Coordinates of C-alpha atoms in Angstrom, one line a residue:
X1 CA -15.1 39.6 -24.7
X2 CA -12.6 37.0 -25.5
X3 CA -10.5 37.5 -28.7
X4 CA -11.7 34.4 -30.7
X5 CA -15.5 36.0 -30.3
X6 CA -13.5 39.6 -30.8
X7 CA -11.9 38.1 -34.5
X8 CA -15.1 36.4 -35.1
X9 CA -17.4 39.5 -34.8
X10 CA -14.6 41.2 -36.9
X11 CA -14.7 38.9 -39.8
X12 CA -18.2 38.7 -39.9
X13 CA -18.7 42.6 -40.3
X14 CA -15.7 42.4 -43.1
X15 CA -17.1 40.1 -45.0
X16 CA -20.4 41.7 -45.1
X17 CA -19.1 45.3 -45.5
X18 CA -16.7 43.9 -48.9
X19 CA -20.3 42.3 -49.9
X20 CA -21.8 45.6 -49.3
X21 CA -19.8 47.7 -51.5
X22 CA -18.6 45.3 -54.2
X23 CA -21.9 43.3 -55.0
X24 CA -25.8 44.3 -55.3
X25 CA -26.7 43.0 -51.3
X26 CA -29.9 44.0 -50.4
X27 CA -30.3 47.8 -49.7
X28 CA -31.6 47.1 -45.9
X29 CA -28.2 45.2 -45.2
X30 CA -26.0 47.6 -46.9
X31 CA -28.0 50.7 -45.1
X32 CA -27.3 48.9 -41.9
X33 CA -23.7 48.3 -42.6
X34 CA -23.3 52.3 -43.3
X35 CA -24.7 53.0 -39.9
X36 CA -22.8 50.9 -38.0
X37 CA -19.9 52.2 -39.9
X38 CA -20.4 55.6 -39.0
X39 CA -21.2 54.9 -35.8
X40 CA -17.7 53.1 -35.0
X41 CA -16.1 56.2 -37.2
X42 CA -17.8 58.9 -34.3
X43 CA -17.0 57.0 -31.5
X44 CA -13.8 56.7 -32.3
X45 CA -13.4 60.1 -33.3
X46 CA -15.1 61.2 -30.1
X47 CA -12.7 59.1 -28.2
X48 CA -9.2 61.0 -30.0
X49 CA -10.5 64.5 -30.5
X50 CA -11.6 66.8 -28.0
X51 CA -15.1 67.8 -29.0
X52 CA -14.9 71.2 -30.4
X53 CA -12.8 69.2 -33.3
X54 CA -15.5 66.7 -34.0
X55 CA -18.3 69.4 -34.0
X56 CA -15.6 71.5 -36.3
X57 CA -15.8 68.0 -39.1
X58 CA -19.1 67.6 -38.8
X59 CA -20.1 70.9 -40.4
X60 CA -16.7 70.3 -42.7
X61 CA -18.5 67.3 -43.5
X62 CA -21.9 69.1 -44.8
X63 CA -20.5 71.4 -46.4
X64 CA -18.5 68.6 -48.2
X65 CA -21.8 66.8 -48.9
X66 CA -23.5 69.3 -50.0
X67 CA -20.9 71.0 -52.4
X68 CA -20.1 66.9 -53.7
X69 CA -23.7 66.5 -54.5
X70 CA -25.7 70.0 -55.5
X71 CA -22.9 71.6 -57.8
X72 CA -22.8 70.9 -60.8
X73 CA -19.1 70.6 -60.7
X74 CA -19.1 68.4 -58.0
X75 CA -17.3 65.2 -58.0
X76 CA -20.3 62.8 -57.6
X77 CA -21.4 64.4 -60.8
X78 CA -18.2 63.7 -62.6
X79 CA -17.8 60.4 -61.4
X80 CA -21.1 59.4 -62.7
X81 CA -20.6 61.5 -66.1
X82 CA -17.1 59.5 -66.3
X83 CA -18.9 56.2 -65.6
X84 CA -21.7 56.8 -68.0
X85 CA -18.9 58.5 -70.5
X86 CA -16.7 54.9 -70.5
X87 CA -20.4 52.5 -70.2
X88 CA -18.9 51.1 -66.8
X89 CA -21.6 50.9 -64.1
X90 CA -20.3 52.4 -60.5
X91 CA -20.1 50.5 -57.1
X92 CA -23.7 49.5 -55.7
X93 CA -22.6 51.0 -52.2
X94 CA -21.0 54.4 -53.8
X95 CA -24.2 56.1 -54.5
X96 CA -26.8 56.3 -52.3
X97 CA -29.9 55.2 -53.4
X98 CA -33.3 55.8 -51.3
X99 CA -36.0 54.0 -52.0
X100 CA -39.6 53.2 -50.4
X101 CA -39.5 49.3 -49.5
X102 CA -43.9 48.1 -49.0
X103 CA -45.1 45.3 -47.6
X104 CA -47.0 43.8 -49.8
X105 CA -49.8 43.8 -47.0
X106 CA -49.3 47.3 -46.2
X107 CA -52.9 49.5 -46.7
X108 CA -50.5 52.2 -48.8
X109 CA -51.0 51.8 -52.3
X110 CA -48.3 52.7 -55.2
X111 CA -51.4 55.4 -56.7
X112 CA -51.0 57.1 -53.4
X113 CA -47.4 57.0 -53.2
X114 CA -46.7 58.6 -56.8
X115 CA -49.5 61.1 -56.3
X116 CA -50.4 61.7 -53.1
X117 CA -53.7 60.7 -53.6
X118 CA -56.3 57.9 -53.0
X119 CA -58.6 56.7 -55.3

């Protein structure tokens, strides 16, 4: 790969990973930008740590998660408490939202979705 294709790849994946975190893209883009960000994170981590040390993050790294989200002294739940506390709204990319995207020609209905059950 040539540089100028190198810079323009680079740019490109900038652009849209700024437009990820700072604006309200669509969730499918910004859940493909986070993969492909943690992809690039692993491989490079693969590629500088021997791999006893990346195993050793990755459980740092769920325990992390899960202390960050489930406690209620956490510091997601802060940082939303402080964001609700000041009326400010938080970054679209900073918490995770999951959500069921239908097609509208899709045979699943929304009465099966919320209940579990078909009419």
């Amino acid at each position: 790969m040539d540089f100028i294709t190198f810079y323009f790849i680079l740019m490109n994946y900038s652009v849209v990973g700024m437009l990820s975190i700072f604006t309200t893209i669509s969730h499918s883009v910004q859940k493909c930008y986070h993969i492909i960000l943690s992809a690039f994170v692993g491989c490079f981590l693969i590629r500088i740590f021997p791999e006893v040390t990346g195993w050793i993050i990755l459980a740092v790294l769920v325990v992390w998660d899960l202390i960050a989200v489930l406690t209620p002294f956490g510091p997601l739940k802060l940082l939303v408490e402080t964001a609700h506390e000041r009326g400010e709204s938080l970054f679209p990319a900073l918490i995770f939202k999951t959500m069921i995207e239908l097609n509208p020609d899709s045979s699943l209905s929304l009465e099966y979705i919320s209940t579990g059950q078909t009419s």
